[in-house]
Amino acid sequence: MAKIVDSSHSMDKSITLPPDEIFRNLENAKRFAIDIGGSLTKLAYYSTVQHKVAKVRSFDHTAKETEGDPLYEISMQEEVSARLHFIKFENAYIETCLDFIKDHLVNTDTKVIKATGGGAHKFKDLIEKKLKLRVDKEDEMTCLIKGCNFVLRNITHEAFVYAKHADSEFRFQNTHPDIFPYLLINIGSGVSIFKVESEDTFERVGGSSIGGGTFWGLGALLTKTKKFDELLQLASKGQHTNVDMLVKDIYGGSYGSLGLTGDLIASSFGKSATPDKEFSKEDMAKSLLHMISNDIGQLACLYARLHNLTRVYFGGFFIRGHPVTMHTITYSINFFTKGEVQALFLRHEGYLGTIGAFLKGAEEDNPNQYSWGENYAGSSGLMSTSPDLNPMQRARSGTFDMLEMDRLERQLVNLPLLQDPSSYIPDTVDLSEDALAREYWLYCFEEALDGVVKRAVASQPDLPEAAERAEKFRHKYQHKLQTLRHQPL
């Protein structure tokens, strides 16, 4: 994790960046893209990764069986594969991050960095000065849609439905070849709403000035908290009913003839005008988050109805897997559409523009001819719904968020024997929902660990550091199993 050092003089100089944890494989970076919004910067780069692969050669013993003859032979080969790295950080750290990249960039021969977002013009001179790369600006909307199409097609379980009171809060969607049409609500500093009909047919149909920047700005004024993630943490501990005026506060209960329950918010911050009463930071942050999320949800609902669309995806770095935000937006859309429109969230919501900008720069390599898979070991996961109840979850940096994707050298296609691939549902066990199956398999993995470690050491008898590396693997593997036991999602 990045180490934050307190400094009252210069925020952009207050962070230490370990190269092996944040900017991984930077020394082999070949191509760059950057998406700079009003508050956050998202960086993408392509690198090559060298790793060992075991090749197995089987021997045919059908003609004559000889005792002692090997059944197979295993050889280790070095392979080089391509990997995409995506990193998010606040704009306040951009100069330090650029300095870090410049100092650790070794083998690159790229001369251009693709840039998108409103800050691409603002930081153009700084980027060119620091990295000695020419900034090539790309259309923000085109990059956003291109990136969204890419993640929906290539990342397994990218989109999900959030159901707060269900046994499994996160209901992940399978990748589907037919992703159009859909509505994309991109929540950055403000909100932009896009109707997407195909790869090349899309338009911005609306928007709002009330978005993530509004929550951040008003939240900072109300609570004196300057960090976005700290505001979300405050909101998670607050009780909005102490600040918001509810229907029952006005009518003494529900308003049945209008279909309004008593717990419905009638006026955001409606109680805050009460004289001689103080309100906690947590309650104000929760009320503010509800107000903005409800507003975005209602806007999404209205535009979905207007354009007769039932799939609504939410992008941008406002939501960040935060349960209160997702529940409020989902509730709002369900309430106003009576369940006819589905709110779908994205695990990598904030990287859409960066991915699109990178793809624009990689068009000569024809990235669509490959298949891509997420490297989970190098990617940030969804936040826990309750970190206090799930202490084993991997620590996340409030400053950095990461995504890594590995390129497969051939494109994966649907099994040609399937009559209708679009309707095929694989017969799999969801270990996030089946507690007995999850515990069984975690137990199996734990029991097998000692044998795996011994074989790993035995496979490299000439390397003195093999035992030490194997023990590090054992520790990380055990820690990950415990994380999955306490936090399966």
XYZ file of C-alpha atoms in Angstrom:
489
model
C 0.000 0.000 0.000
C 1.137 3.539 -0.617
C 2.623 5.203 2.430
C 1.096 8.593 3.206
C 3.283 11.118 4.974
C 1.607 14.097 6.652
C 2.636 17.384 5.137
C 1.035 20.799 5.476
C 3.126 22.361 2.741
C 2.473 20.431 -0.463
C -0.062 17.674 -0.900
C 1.388 16.564 -4.240
C 4.722 15.820 -2.545
C 3.273 13.863 0.384
C 3.295 10.323 -0.913
C 5.859 7.574 -1.232
C 5.230 5.186 -4.108
C 6.605 1.636 -3.884
C 7.234 0.601 -7.508
C 6.425 -3.079 -7.007
C 2.984 -2.381 -5.531
C 1.519 0.590 -7.384
C 3.276 1.066 -10.749
C 4.015 -2.591 -11.418
C 6.189 -3.592 -14.417
C 6.718 0.076 -15.199
C 10.242 -0.560 -16.474
C 8.766 -2.478 -19.444
C 5.997 0.002 -20.295
C 5.402 0.338 -24.033
C 2.365 2.586 -24.437
C 0.535 5.115 -22.227
C -2.915 6.670 -21.955
C -4.320 9.044 -19.351
C -7.794 10.284 -18.414
C -7.794 13.430 -16.280
C -11.125 14.492 -14.814
C -11.983 17.394 -12.553
C -10.858 15.509 -9.431
C -9.202 12.214 -10.394
C -6.531 10.998 -12.784
C -6.630 7.523 -14.334
C -3.435 6.250 -15.951
C -3.091 3.257 -18.275
C 0.030 1.614 -19.639
C 0.892 -1.553 -21.520
C 3.856 -3.648 -20.416
C 5.341 -7.070 -20.973
C 5.599 -9.609 -18.187
C 8.082 -12.492 -18.170
C 7.104 -15.645 -16.341
C 7.849 -19.353 -16.280
C 5.421 -21.862 -17.771
C 5.492 -25.604 -17.187
C 5.266 -27.622 -20.420
C 4.198 -31.241 -20.075
C 5.254 -33.866 -22.630
C 3.514 -37.240 -22.363
C 5.061 -40.520 -23.543
C 3.151 -43.221 -25.352
C 3.426 -46.540 -23.482
C 0.652 -48.383 -25.294
C 3.035 -50.501 -27.398
C 5.291 -51.754 -24.614
C 5.235 -50.988 -20.916
C 8.697 -50.777 -19.412
C 9.066 -50.471 -15.659
C 10.815 -47.298 -14.665
C 10.061 -45.416 -17.876
C 8.666 -41.938 -17.172
C 5.009 -41.352 -17.982
C 5.648 -37.708 -18.743
C 8.331 -35.044 -18.741
C 7.990 -31.526 -17.379
C 10.147 -28.677 -18.643
C 10.130 -25.024 -17.655
C 10.028 -22.385 -20.377
C 10.234 -18.600 -20.219
C 7.272 -16.810 -21.786
C 6.551 -13.134 -22.318
C 2.944 -11.944 -22.225
C 1.223 -8.569 -22.467
C -0.467 -6.888 -19.518
C -2.520 -3.714 -19.184
C -2.179 -1.670 -15.987
C -4.717 0.935 -14.846
C -4.165 3.183 -11.828
C -6.398 5.841 -10.280
C -5.245 8.695 -8.025
C -6.351 12.180 -7.043
C -5.222 15.081 -9.228
C -3.352 16.486 -6.235
C -0.760 13.710 -6.675
C -0.298 14.028 -10.435
C 3.078 15.794 -10.371
C 4.615 13.319 -7.936
C 3.252 10.378 -9.932
C 4.650 11.775 -13.187
C 8.043 12.249 -11.517
C 7.905 8.664 -10.268
C 7.079 7.337 -13.748
C 9.874 9.381 -15.311
C 12.425 8.045 -12.803
C 11.423 4.397 -13.283
C 10.761 4.341 -17.013
C 13.623 2.358 -18.545
C 12.890 0.371 -21.677
C 10.127 2.333 -23.359
C 10.388 3.539 -26.935
C 6.965 5.217 -27.057
C 6.820 8.873 -28.066
C 3.105 9.622 -27.547
C 0.640 9.465 -24.665
C -3.074 9.366 -25.475
C -5.033 11.752 -23.243
C -8.718 12.344 -22.611
C -10.909 14.070 -20.028
C -11.302 17.721 -19.149
C -7.856 17.914 -17.573
C -6.051 16.703 -20.707
C -5.647 20.323 -21.822
C -4.951 21.701 -18.342
C -2.083 19.287 -17.629
C -0.806 18.924 -21.200
C 2.349 21.011 -20.690
C 3.144 19.317 -17.361
C 2.851 15.819 -18.873
C 5.009 16.671 -21.877
C 7.618 18.310 -19.676
C 7.818 15.472 -17.136
C 7.582 12.426 -19.411
C 9.045 13.858 -22.636
C 6.041 12.398 -24.468
C 3.782 14.203 -26.927
C 0.197 14.469 -25.656
C -2.346 13.310 -28.257
C -5.857 14.285 -27.086
C -8.839 12.027 -27.807
C -12.561 12.800 -27.656
C -13.818 12.151 -24.117
C -17.222 10.728 -25.064
C -15.802 8.356 -27.679
C -13.224 7.024 -25.201
C -15.852 6.569 -22.506
C -18.182 4.493 -24.698
C -15.333 2.489 -26.225
C -14.073 1.640 -22.734
C -17.524 0.668 -21.480
C -18.131 -1.653 -24.441
C -14.717 -3.225 -23.844
C -15.248 -4.061 -20.154
C -18.782 -5.369 -20.741
C -17.469 -7.761 -23.391
C -14.133 -8.783 -21.884
C -14.263 -8.767 -18.083
C -16.133 -11.619 -16.470
C -18.723 -10.450 -13.935
C -17.952 -6.803 -14.670
C -21.558 -5.652 -14.208
C -23.648 -6.447 -11.150
C -26.961 -5.711 -9.491
C -26.882 -4.597 -5.853
C -29.573 -6.016 -3.562
C -28.995 -4.830 0.004
C -31.278 -7.252 1.814
C -30.673 -10.352 -0.319
C -28.566 -13.324 0.792
C -26.015 -12.300 -1.829
C -25.802 -8.521 -2.059
C -23.802 -8.560 -5.306
C -25.522 -10.358 -8.200
C -22.927 -10.499 -10.952
C -23.969 -10.615 -14.591
C -22.445 -12.989 -17.138
C -20.692 -11.483 -20.149
C -23.034 -11.379 -23.121
C -22.284 -10.847 -26.827
C -25.365 -8.634 -27.241
C -24.755 -5.607 -25.017
C -26.739 -2.976 -26.953
C -28.723 -0.823 -26.425
C -28.054 0.621 -22.989
C -27.947 3.879 -21.046
C -24.657 4.923 -19.426
C -24.758 7.314 -16.477
C -21.212 8.601 -16.039
C -20.823 10.218 -12.622
C -17.687 12.306 -12.416
C -17.522 15.813 -11.016
C -20.875 16.253 -12.741
C -23.140 13.738 -14.502
C -23.330 12.889 -18.214
C -25.966 10.548 -19.648
C -25.332 8.603 -22.856
C -27.603 6.492 -25.028
C -25.510 3.742 -26.652
C -26.985 1.800 -29.594
C -23.873 0.231 -31.161
C -20.077 0.524 -31.257
C -20.310 3.643 -33.409
C -23.793 4.959 -32.633
C -24.167 6.854 -29.383
C -25.131 10.315 -28.156
C -25.117 12.392 -25.009
C -28.792 12.826 -24.196
C -28.552 14.711 -20.913
C -26.646 15.476 -17.749
C -26.524 17.357 -14.473
C -24.149 19.641 -12.587
C -24.968 17.740 -9.381
C -22.526 14.821 -9.215
C -19.467 13.505 -7.428
C -17.853 16.926 -7.261
C -20.980 18.260 -5.554
C -20.804 15.561 -2.880
C -17.103 16.196 -2.382
C -17.413 19.994 -2.310
C -20.507 20.319 -0.125
C -19.237 17.488 2.070
C -15.978 19.352 2.633
C -17.877 22.529 3.572
C -20.217 20.695 5.940
C -17.733 18.370 7.651
C -14.326 20.018 7.034
C -13.245 16.628 5.637
C -11.226 17.060 2.449
C -10.805 13.418 1.356
C -13.495 11.778 -0.774
C -13.055 8.322 0.755
C -13.154 9.791 4.258
C -16.482 11.435 3.407
C -17.837 8.056 2.309
C -16.581 6.530 5.545
C -18.355 9.230 7.543
C -21.553 8.612 5.572
C -21.412 4.887 6.297
C -21.580 5.657 10.044
C -24.288 8.333 9.863
C -28.072 8.332 10.346
C -29.711 10.506 7.717
C -33.088 10.597 9.523
C -31.534 12.940 12.089
C -31.094 15.524 9.319
C -33.663 14.655 6.633
C -37.376 15.350 7.010
C -39.406 12.209 6.293
C -42.992 11.797 5.110
C -43.995 10.641 8.598
C -42.461 13.785 10.110
C -45.026 15.781 8.125
C -48.086 13.500 8.061
C -47.488 11.393 11.172
C -47.182 8.266 9.049
C -47.425 7.153 5.450
C -49.422 8.964 2.760
C -51.235 5.929 1.401
C -53.283 7.569 -1.372
C -50.066 8.782 -3.013
C -48.132 5.559 -2.361
C -45.646 7.306 -0.078
C -44.297 5.313 2.877
C -43.589 7.053 6.138
C -39.832 6.454 5.886
C -39.528 8.156 2.480
C -37.444 11.342 2.441
C -39.755 14.336 1.969
C -37.039 16.994 2.287
C -33.284 16.462 2.271
C -31.691 18.398 5.168
C -35.230 19.432 6.138
C -34.501 19.177 9.872
C -31.267 21.149 9.712
C -33.080 24.473 10.151
C -34.068 23.434 13.677
C -32.746 26.180 16.003
C -30.200 25.384 18.733
C -29.502 21.875 17.453
C -26.157 20.484 16.375
C -25.784 17.767 13.732
C -22.934 15.282 13.510
C -20.557 15.101 10.562
C -21.624 11.502 9.995
C -25.325 12.383 9.775
C -24.723 15.316 7.421
C -22.488 13.216 5.137
C -25.138 10.450 5.039
C -27.895 12.921 4.207
C -25.797 14.519 1.474
C -24.961 11.139 -0.065
C -28.650 10.171 -0.057
C -29.656 13.486 -1.628
C -27.217 13.279 -4.529
C -27.698 9.539 -5.113
C -31.491 9.939 -5.153
C -31.200 12.798 -7.616
C -28.950 10.771 -9.939
C -31.228 7.737 -9.671
C -34.317 9.743 -10.594
C -32.515 11.355 -13.556
C -31.415 7.920 -14.779
C -34.969 6.647 -14.476
C -36.449 9.555 -16.438
C -33.959 9.212 -19.312
C -34.357 5.426 -19.421
C -38.127 5.845 -19.711
C -37.752 8.609 -22.295
C -35.590 6.426 -24.548
C -37.339 3.126 -23.767
C -34.236 1.459 -22.314
C -34.223 -1.141 -19.539
C -30.461 -1.508 -18.920
C -28.782 1.377 -17.119
C -25.064 1.204 -16.296
C -23.341 3.565 -13.871
C -19.751 4.656 -14.518
C -17.358 7.234 -13.081
C -15.519 7.056 -9.749
C -18.372 8.347 -7.572
C -19.899 5.025 -6.506
C -16.729 3.008 -5.732
C -18.724 -0.027 -4.620
C -20.145 1.937 -1.680
C -23.251 0.102 -0.374
C -25.201 3.223 0.668
C -24.778 4.837 -2.750
C -25.675 1.684 -4.686
C -28.695 0.942 -2.504
C -30.005 4.501 -2.785
C -29.666 4.584 -6.581
C -31.187 1.112 -6.922
C -34.093 2.007 -4.629
C -34.701 5.252 -6.516
C -34.823 3.541 -9.916
C -37.019 0.694 -8.650
C -39.378 3.174 -6.990
C -39.882 5.403 -10.014
C -40.041 2.611 -12.637
C -41.840 -0.002 -10.495
C -38.998 -2.444 -11.196
C -39.106 -2.147 -15.000
C -35.604 -0.627 -15.272
C -32.533 -2.348 -13.856
C -29.665 -0.440 -12.223
C -26.359 -2.103 -13.126
C -23.072 -1.122 -11.508
C -19.555 -1.709 -12.836
C -16.640 -3.100 -10.843
C -14.224 -0.888 -12.791
C -16.525 2.093 -13.219
C -13.793 4.719 -13.150
C -11.521 3.311 -15.847
C -13.853 3.519 -18.847
C -12.344 6.675 -20.347
C -8.779 5.492 -19.742
C -9.442 2.116 -21.344
C -11.043 3.826 -24.329
C -8.089 6.205 -24.741
C -5.673 3.292 -24.555
C -7.647 1.346 -27.179
C -7.552 4.382 -29.492
C -3.775 4.375 -29.226
C -3.560 0.615 -29.760
C -5.771 0.407 -32.834
C -2.823 -0.513 -35.053
C -2.381 -3.638 -32.885
C -6.052 -4.559 -33.422
C -6.794 -5.286 -29.725
C -10.151 -6.844 -30.628
C -8.378 -9.878 -32.086
C -7.352 -10.925 -28.568
C -9.210 -11.943 -25.449
C -8.449 -10.294 -22.140
C -8.672 -11.543 -18.580
C -8.459 -9.715 -15.275
C -5.351 -10.323 -13.175
C -7.049 -10.485 -9.778
C -3.756 -10.517 -7.853
C -2.920 -7.031 -9.132
C -6.397 -5.488 -9.011
C -8.337 -3.718 -6.289
C -11.566 -5.435 -5.333
C -14.962 -4.181 -4.285
C -15.099 -2.633 -0.837
C -16.529 -4.679 1.985
C -20.044 -3.712 2.964
C -18.787 -3.546 6.534
C -15.017 -3.419 7.046
C -15.525 -3.640 10.811
C -17.238 -7.009 10.396
C -14.733 -8.249 7.849
C -11.298 -7.507 9.334
C -9.557 -10.033 7.066
C -10.288 -8.117 3.865
C -7.282 -6.848 1.944
C -6.449 -3.287 2.882
C -7.307 -0.751 0.198
C -5.547 2.503 -0.349
C -7.796 5.533 -0.281
C -5.314 7.171 -2.621
C -4.817 4.469 -5.242
C -7.032 1.961 -6.989
C -5.695 -0.563 -9.501
C -6.797 -2.841 -12.343
C -4.615 -5.243 -14.333
C -5.601 -7.230 -17.418
C -3.644 -9.972 -19.176
C -3.824 -10.506 -22.915
C -4.439 -13.972 -24.306
C -2.667 -14.538 -27.601
C -5.802 -15.885 -29.250
C -9.421 -14.839 -29.094
C -11.763 -16.943 -27.006
C -15.035 -17.821 -28.721
C -18.236 -19.539 -27.685
C -18.322 -23.331 -27.995
C -19.596 -23.901 -31.554
C -21.708 -26.874 -30.424
C -23.980 -24.595 -28.383
C -27.323 -24.103 -30.090
C -27.787 -20.606 -28.635
C -24.704 -19.181 -26.824
C -26.612 -16.089 -25.689
C -29.054 -18.147 -23.601
C -26.511 -20.668 -22.278
C -26.043 -20.645 -18.504
C -23.074 -22.752 -17.330
C -23.719 -25.261 -14.567
C -21.423 -23.796 -11.939
C -21.361 -23.506 -8.163
C -21.370 -19.935 -6.836
C -19.099 -20.192 -3.807
C -20.080 -16.691 -2.709
C -23.633 -17.938 -2.087
C -23.190 -21.625 -1.206
C -21.619 -21.507 2.284
C -21.214 -25.289 2.642
C -19.522 -25.636 -0.752
C -17.305 -22.640 -0.011
C -16.120 -24.070 3.297
C -15.497 -27.464 1.699
C -13.284 -26.053 -1.054
C -11.419 -23.672 1.255
C -10.658 -26.654 3.498
C -9.392 -28.617 0.472
C -7.116 -25.758 -0.563
C -5.737 -25.425 2.965
C -5.065 -29.162 3.250
C -3.225 -29.210 -0.085
C -1.044 -26.195 0.684
C 1.827 -28.032 2.437
C 2.216 -30.414 -0.489
C 2.209 -27.563 -3.008
C 4.911 -25.703 -1.055
C 7.119 -28.819 -0.828
C 6.807 -29.515 -4.553
C 7.560 -25.884 -5.359
C 10.808 -26.011 -3.382
C 11.738 -29.405 -4.865
C 11.174 -28.113 -8.399
C 14.028 -25.586 -8.006
C 16.698 -27.410 -5.952
C 19.531 -25.259 -7.284
C 18.024 -21.956 -6.159
C 18.873 -21.063 -2.531
C 15.993 -18.565 -2.300
C 13.372 -21.138 -3.345
C 12.450 -22.059 0.239
C 12.079 -18.425 1.265
C 9.884 -17.640 -1.766
C 7.769 -20.716 -1.069
C 7.167 -19.569 2.519
C 6.142 -16.120 1.315
C 3.702 -17.807 -1.038
C 2.354 -19.938 1.829
C 1.740 -16.856 3.981
C -0.014 -14.892 1.200
C -2.058 -17.908 0.147
C -3.227 -18.619 3.716
C -4.092 -14.948 4.199
C -6.130 -14.957 0.977
C -8.037 -18.076 2.029
C -8.899 -16.435 5.338
C -10.047 -13.322 3.492
C -12.318 -15.427 1.292
C -13.660 -17.250 4.348
C -14.682 -14.011 6.078
C -15.453 -11.993 2.949
C -16.424 -14.223 0.008
C -17.319 -11.255 -2.202
